[in-house]
mmCIF file of C-alpha atoms and ligand atoms in Angstrom:
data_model
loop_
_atom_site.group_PDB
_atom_site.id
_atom_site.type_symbol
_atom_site.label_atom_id
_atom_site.label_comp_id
_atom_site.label_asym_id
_atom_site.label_seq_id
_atom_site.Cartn_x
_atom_site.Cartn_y
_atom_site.Cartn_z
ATOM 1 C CA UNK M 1 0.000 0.000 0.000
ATOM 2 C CA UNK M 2 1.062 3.554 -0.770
ATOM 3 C CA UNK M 3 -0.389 7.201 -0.308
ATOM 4 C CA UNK M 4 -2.068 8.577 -3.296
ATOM 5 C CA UNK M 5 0.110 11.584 -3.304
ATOM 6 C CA UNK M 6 3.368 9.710 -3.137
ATOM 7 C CA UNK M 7 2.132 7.447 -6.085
ATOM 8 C CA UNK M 8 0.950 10.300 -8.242
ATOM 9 C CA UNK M 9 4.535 12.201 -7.931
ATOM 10 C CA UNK M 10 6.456 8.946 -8.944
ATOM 11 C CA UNK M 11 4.001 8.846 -12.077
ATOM 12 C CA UNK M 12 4.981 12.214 -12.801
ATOM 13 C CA UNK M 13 1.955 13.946 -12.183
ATOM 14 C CA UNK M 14 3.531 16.656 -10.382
ATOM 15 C CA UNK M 15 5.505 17.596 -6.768
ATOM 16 C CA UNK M 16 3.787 15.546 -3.753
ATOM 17 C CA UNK M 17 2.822 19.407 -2.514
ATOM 18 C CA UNK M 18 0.837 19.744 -6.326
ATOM 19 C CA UNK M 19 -0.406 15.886 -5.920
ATOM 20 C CA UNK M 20 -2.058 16.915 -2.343
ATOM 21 C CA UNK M 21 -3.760 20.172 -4.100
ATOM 22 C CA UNK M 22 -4.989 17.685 -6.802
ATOM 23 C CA UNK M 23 -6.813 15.789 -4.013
ATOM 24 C CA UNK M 24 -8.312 18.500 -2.113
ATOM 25 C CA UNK M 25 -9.664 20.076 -5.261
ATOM 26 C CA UNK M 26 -11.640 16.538 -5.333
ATOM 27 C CA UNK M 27 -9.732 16.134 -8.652
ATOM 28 C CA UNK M 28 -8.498 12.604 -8.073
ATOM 29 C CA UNK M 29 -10.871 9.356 -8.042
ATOM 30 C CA UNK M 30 -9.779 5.655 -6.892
ATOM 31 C CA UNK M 31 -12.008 2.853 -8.759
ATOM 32 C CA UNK M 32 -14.544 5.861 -9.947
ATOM 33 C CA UNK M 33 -15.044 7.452 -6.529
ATOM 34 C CA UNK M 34 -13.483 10.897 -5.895
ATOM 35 C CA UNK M 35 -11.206 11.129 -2.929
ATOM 36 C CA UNK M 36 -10.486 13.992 -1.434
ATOM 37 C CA UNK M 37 -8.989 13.428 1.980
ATOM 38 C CA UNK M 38 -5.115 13.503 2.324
ATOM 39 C CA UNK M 39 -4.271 10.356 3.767
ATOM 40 C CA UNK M 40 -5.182 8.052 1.995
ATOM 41 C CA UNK M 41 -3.998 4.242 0.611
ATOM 42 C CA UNK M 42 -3.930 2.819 -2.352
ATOM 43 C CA UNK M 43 -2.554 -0.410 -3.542
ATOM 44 C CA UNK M 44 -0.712 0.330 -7.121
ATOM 45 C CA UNK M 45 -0.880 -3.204 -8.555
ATOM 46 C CA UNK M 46 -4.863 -3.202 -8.469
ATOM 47 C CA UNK M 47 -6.357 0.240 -7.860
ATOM 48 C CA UNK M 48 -7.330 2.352 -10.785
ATOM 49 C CA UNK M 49 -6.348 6.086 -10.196
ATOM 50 C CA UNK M 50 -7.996 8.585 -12.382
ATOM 51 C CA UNK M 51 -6.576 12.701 -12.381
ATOM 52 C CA UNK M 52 -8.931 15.086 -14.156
ATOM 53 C CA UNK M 53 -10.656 11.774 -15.075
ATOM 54 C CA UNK M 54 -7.568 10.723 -16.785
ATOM 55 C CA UNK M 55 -6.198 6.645 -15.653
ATOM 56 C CA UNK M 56 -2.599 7.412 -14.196
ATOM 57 C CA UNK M 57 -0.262 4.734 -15.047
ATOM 58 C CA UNK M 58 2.708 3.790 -12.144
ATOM 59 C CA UNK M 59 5.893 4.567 -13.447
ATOM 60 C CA UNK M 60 8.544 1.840 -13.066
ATOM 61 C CA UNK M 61 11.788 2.944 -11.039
ATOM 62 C CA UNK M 62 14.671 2.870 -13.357
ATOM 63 C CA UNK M 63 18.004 1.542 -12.072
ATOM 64 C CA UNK M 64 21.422 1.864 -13.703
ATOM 65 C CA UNK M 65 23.755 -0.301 -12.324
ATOM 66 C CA UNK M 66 27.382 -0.153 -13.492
ATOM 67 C CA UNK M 67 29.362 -3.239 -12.713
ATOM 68 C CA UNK M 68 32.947 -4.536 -13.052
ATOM 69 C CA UNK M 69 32.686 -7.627 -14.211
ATOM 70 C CA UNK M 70 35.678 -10.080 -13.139
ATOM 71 C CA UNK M 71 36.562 -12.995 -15.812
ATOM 72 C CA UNK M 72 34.443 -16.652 -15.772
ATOM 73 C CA UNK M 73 30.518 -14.881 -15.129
ATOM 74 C CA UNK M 74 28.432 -15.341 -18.235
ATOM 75 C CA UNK M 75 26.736 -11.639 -19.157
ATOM 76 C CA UNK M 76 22.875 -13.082 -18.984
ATOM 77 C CA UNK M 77 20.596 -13.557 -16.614
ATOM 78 C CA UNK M 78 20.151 -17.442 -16.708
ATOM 79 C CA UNK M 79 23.240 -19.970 -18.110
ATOM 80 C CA UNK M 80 22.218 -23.579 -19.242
ATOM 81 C CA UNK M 81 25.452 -24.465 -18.515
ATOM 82 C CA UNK M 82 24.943 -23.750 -14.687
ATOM 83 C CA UNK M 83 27.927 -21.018 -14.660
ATOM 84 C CA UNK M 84 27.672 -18.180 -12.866
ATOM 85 C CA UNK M 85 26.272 -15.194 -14.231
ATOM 86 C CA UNK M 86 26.568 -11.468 -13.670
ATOM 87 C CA UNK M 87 23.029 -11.081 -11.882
ATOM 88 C CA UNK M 88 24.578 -13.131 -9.433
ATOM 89 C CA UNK M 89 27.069 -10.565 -8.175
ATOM 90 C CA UNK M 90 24.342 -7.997 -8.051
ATOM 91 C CA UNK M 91 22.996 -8.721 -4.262
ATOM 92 C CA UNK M 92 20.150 -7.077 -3.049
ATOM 93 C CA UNK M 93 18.218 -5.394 -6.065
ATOM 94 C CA UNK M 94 14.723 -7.044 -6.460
ATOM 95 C CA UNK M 95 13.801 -5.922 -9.453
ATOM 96 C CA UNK M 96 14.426 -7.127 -13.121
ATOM 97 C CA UNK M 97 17.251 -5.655 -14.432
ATOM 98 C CA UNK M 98 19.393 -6.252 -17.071
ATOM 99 C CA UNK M 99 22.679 -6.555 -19.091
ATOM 100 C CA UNK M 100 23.198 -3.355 -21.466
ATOM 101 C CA UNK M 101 25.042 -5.564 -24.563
ATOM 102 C CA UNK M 102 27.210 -8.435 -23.928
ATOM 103 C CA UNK M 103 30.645 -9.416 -22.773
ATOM 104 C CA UNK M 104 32.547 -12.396 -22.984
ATOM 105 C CA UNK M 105 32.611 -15.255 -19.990
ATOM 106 C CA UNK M 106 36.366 -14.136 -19.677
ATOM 107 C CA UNK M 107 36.602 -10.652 -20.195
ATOM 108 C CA UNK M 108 36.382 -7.944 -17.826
ATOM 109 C CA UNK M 109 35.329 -4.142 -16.763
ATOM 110 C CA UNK M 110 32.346 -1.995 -17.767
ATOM 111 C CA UNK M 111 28.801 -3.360 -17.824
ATOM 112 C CA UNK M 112 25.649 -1.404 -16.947
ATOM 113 C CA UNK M 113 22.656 -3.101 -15.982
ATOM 114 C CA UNK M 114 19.159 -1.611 -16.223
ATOM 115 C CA UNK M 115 15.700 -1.754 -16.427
ATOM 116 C CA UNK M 116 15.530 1.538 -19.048
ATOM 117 C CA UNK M 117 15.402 -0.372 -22.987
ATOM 118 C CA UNK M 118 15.208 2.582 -24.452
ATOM 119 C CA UNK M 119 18.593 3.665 -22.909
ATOM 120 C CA UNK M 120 19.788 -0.110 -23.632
ATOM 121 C CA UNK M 121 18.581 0.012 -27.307
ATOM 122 C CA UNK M 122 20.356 2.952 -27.862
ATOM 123 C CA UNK M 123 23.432 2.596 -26.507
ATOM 124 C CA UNK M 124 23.797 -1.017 -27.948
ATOM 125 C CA UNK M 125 22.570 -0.219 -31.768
ATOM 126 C CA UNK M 126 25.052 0.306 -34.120
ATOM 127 C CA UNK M 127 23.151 3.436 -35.758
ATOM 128 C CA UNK M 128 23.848 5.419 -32.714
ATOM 129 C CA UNK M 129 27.464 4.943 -32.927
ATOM 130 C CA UNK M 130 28.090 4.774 -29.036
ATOM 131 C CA UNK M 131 31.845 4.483 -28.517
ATOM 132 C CA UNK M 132 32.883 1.263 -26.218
ATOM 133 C CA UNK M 133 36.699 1.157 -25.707
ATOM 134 C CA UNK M 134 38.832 -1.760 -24.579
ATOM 135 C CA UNK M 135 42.107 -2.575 -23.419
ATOM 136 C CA UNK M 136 43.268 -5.592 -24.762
ATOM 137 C CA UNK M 137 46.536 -7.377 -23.700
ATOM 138 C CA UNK M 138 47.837 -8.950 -27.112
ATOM 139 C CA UNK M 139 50.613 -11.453 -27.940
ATOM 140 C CA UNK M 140 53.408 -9.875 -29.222
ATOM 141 C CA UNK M 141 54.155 -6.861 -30.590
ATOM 142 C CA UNK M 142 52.358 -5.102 -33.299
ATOM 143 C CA UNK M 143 54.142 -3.904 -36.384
ATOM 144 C CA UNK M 144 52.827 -0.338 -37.451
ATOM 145 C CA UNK M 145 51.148 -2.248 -40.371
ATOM 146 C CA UNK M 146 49.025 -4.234 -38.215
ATOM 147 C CA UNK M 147 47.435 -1.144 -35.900
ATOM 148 C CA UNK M 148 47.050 0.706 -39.503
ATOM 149 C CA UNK M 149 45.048 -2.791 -40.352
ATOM 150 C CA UNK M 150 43.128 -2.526 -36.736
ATOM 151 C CA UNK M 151 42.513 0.948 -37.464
ATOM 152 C CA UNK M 152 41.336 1.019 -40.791
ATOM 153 C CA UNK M 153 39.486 -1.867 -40.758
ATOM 154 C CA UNK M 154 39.751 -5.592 -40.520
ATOM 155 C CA UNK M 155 38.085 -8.198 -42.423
ATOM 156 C CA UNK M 156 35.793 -10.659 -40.270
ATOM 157 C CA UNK M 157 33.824 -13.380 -41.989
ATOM 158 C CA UNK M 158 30.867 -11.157 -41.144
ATOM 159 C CA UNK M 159 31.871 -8.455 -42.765
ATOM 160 C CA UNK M 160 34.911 -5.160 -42.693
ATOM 161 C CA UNK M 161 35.454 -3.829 -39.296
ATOM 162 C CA UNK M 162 34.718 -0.165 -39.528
ATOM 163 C CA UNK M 163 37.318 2.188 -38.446
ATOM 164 C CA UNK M 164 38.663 1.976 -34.818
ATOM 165 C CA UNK M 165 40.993 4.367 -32.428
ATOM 166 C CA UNK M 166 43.932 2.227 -31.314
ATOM 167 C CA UNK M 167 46.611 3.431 -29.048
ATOM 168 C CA UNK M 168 49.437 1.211 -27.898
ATOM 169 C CA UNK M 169 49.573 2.075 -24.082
ATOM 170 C CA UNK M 170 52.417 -0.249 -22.651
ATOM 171 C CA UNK M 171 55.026 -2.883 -23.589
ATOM 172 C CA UNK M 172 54.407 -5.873 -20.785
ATOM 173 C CA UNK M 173 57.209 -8.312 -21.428
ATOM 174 C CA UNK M 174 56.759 -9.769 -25.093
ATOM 175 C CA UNK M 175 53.338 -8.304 -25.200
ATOM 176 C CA UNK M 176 51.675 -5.548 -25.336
ATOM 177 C CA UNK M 177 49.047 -3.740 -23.922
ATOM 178 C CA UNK M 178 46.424 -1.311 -26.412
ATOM 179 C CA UNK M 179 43.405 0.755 -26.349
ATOM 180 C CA UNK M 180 40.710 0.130 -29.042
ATOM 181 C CA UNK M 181 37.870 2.084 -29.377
ATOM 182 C CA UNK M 182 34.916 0.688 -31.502
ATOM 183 C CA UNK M 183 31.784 1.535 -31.385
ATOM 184 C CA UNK M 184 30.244 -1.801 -33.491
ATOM 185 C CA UNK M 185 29.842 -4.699 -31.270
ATOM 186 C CA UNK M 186 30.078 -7.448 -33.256
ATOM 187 C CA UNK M 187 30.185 -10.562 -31.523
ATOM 188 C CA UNK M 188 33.766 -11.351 -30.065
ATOM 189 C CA UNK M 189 34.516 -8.166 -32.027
ATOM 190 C CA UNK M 190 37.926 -7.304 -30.104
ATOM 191 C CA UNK M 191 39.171 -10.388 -29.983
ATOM 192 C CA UNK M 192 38.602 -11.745 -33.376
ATOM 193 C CA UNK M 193 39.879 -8.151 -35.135
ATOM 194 C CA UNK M 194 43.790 -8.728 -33.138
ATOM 195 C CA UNK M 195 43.623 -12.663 -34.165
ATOM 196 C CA UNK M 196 43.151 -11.172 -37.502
ATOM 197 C CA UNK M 197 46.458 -9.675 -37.714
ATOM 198 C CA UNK M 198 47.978 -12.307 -35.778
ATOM 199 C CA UNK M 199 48.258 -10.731 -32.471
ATOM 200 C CA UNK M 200 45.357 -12.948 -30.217
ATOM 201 C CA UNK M 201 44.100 -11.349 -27.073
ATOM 202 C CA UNK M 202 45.782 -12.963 -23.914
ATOM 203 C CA UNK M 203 43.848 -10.450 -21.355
ATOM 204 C CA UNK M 204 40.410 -8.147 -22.615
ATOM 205 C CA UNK M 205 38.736 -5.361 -20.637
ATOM 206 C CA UNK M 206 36.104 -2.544 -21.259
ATOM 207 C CA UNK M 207 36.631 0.499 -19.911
ATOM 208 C CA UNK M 208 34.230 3.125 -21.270
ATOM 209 C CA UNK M 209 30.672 3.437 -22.896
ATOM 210 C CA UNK M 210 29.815 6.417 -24.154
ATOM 211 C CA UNK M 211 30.842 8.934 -21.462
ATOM 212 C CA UNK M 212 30.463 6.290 -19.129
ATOM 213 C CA UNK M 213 34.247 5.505 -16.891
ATOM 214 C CA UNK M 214 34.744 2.469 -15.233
ATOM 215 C CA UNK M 215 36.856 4.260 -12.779
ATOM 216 C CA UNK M 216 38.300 2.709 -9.568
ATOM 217 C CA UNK M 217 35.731 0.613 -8.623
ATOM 218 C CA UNK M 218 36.457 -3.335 -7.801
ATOM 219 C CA UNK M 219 36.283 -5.878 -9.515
ATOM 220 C CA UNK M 220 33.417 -7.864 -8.996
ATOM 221 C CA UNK M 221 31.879 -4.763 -7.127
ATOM 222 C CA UNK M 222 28.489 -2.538 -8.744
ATOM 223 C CA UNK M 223 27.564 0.837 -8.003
ATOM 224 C CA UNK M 224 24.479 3.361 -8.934
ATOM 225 C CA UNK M 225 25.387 5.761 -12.054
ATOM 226 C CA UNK M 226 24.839 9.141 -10.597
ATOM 227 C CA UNK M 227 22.713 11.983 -11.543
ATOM 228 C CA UNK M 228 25.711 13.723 -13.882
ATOM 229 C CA UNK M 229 26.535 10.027 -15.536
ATOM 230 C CA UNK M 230 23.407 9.372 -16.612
ATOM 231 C CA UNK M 231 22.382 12.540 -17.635
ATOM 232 C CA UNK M 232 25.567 12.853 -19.889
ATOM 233 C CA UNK M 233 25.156 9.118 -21.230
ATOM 234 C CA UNK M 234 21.284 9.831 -22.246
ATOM 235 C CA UNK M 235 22.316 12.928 -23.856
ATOM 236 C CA UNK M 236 25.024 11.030 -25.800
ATOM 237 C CA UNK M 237 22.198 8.874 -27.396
ATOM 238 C CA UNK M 238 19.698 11.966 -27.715
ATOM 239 C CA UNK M 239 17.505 11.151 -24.822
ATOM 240 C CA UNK M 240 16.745 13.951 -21.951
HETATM 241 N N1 LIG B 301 34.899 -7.702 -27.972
HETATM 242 C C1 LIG B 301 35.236 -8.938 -27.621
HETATM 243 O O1 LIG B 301 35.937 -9.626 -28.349
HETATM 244 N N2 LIG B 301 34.789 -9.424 -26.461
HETATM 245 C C2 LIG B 301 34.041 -8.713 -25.591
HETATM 246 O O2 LIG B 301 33.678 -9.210 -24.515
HETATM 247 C C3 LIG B 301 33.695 -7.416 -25.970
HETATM 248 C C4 LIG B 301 34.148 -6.929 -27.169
#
């Protein structure tokens, strides 16, 4: 059960102050009958709330959850291979929620998890051209020829890679660590695009998407996006 006001601000219908006006002004009926005593209860999954005879709908909460995901957790909700999966690290949410795109059982960093699919369509279709960068470990080190190859474009048996930012970051023994950024998503993209030009990824992890940072945050550990992140990341994809 919940007070009329308080579940006619979280539809939208105005500040709880403006809600309580509503009701005075006998302005607001539950199941056909006006109500216009502060106070009162209603039950959201099976009362019908009419404003200015209008049926008010209950807006669900949206949560953004950005997680760093540690290698060996599958990225959806169920696995009918019993592994574990990413839902399973995120304790204590009880609603549905889930995983914006996909990444590999064994690579790491940046997912957000949500309950928004309009955010999730957009930031996963390829027609809004969201950035996602990585930072792949490869084997060996790259000739100049090969990150022109990465950059330009590599050829998949699904198709040319379009072009990608690469920047070689460090040198870690015989291999070496770079920075792709893509904003595709083809399936295994990262990985399959070094094997093309014989450098296979030893290590993979996502670090951005969109304005989105992975920042400090432990592996294996979630937090909330805050106000600023998601403001900037739905104004990235032309939402808000
Ligand atoms: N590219 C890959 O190859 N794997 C991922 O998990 C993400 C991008």
């Amino acid at each position: 059960m919940e007070r009329l006001q308080k579940f006619m601000a979280h539809a939208g219908i105005g500040s709880r102050r403006n809600c309580e006006e509503l009701i005075i002004q006998g302005k607001v009926k539950v199941n056909g009958q006006v109500i216009n005593v502060l106070g009162t209860k209603i039950d959201p999954e099976r009362d019908k709330i009419e404003v200015n005879n209008k049926l008010i709908k209950a807006k669900e909460d949206m949560i953004y959850i950005l997680l760093n995901k540690p290698d060996g957790y599958v990225t959806t909700s169920q696995d009918p291979q019993g592994r574990p999966t990413v839902i399973d690290l995120i304790k204590h949410i009880n609603k549905r929620i889930y995983p914006v795109g996909r990444l590999d059982y064994e690579t790491e960093g940046l997912l957000l998890l949500t309950n928004d699919g309009e955010l999730a369509y957009r930031l996963t279709h390829p027609k809004y051209k969201v950035n996602k960068v990585y930072q792949a470990l490869i084997k060996g080190r790259p000739s100049n020829e090969s990150i022109e190859q990465l950059r330009r474009g590599v050829l998949l048996e699904d198709g040319l890679t379009e072009p990608a930012q690469i920047k070689i970051l460090d040198k870690i023994g015989d291999n070496t660590l770079i920075e792709l950024t893509i904003h595709e998503g083809k399936n295994r993209q990262v990985r399959r695009m070094c094997k093309a030009v014989n450098h296979p990824v030893l290590n993979l992890k996502r670090t951005k998407i969109g304005s989105l940072d992975l920042g400090t945050i432990k592996l294996g550990s979630f937090r909330f996006l805050t106000e600023d992140e998601l403001r900037w990341l739905k104004k990235g994809v032309g939402l808000g």
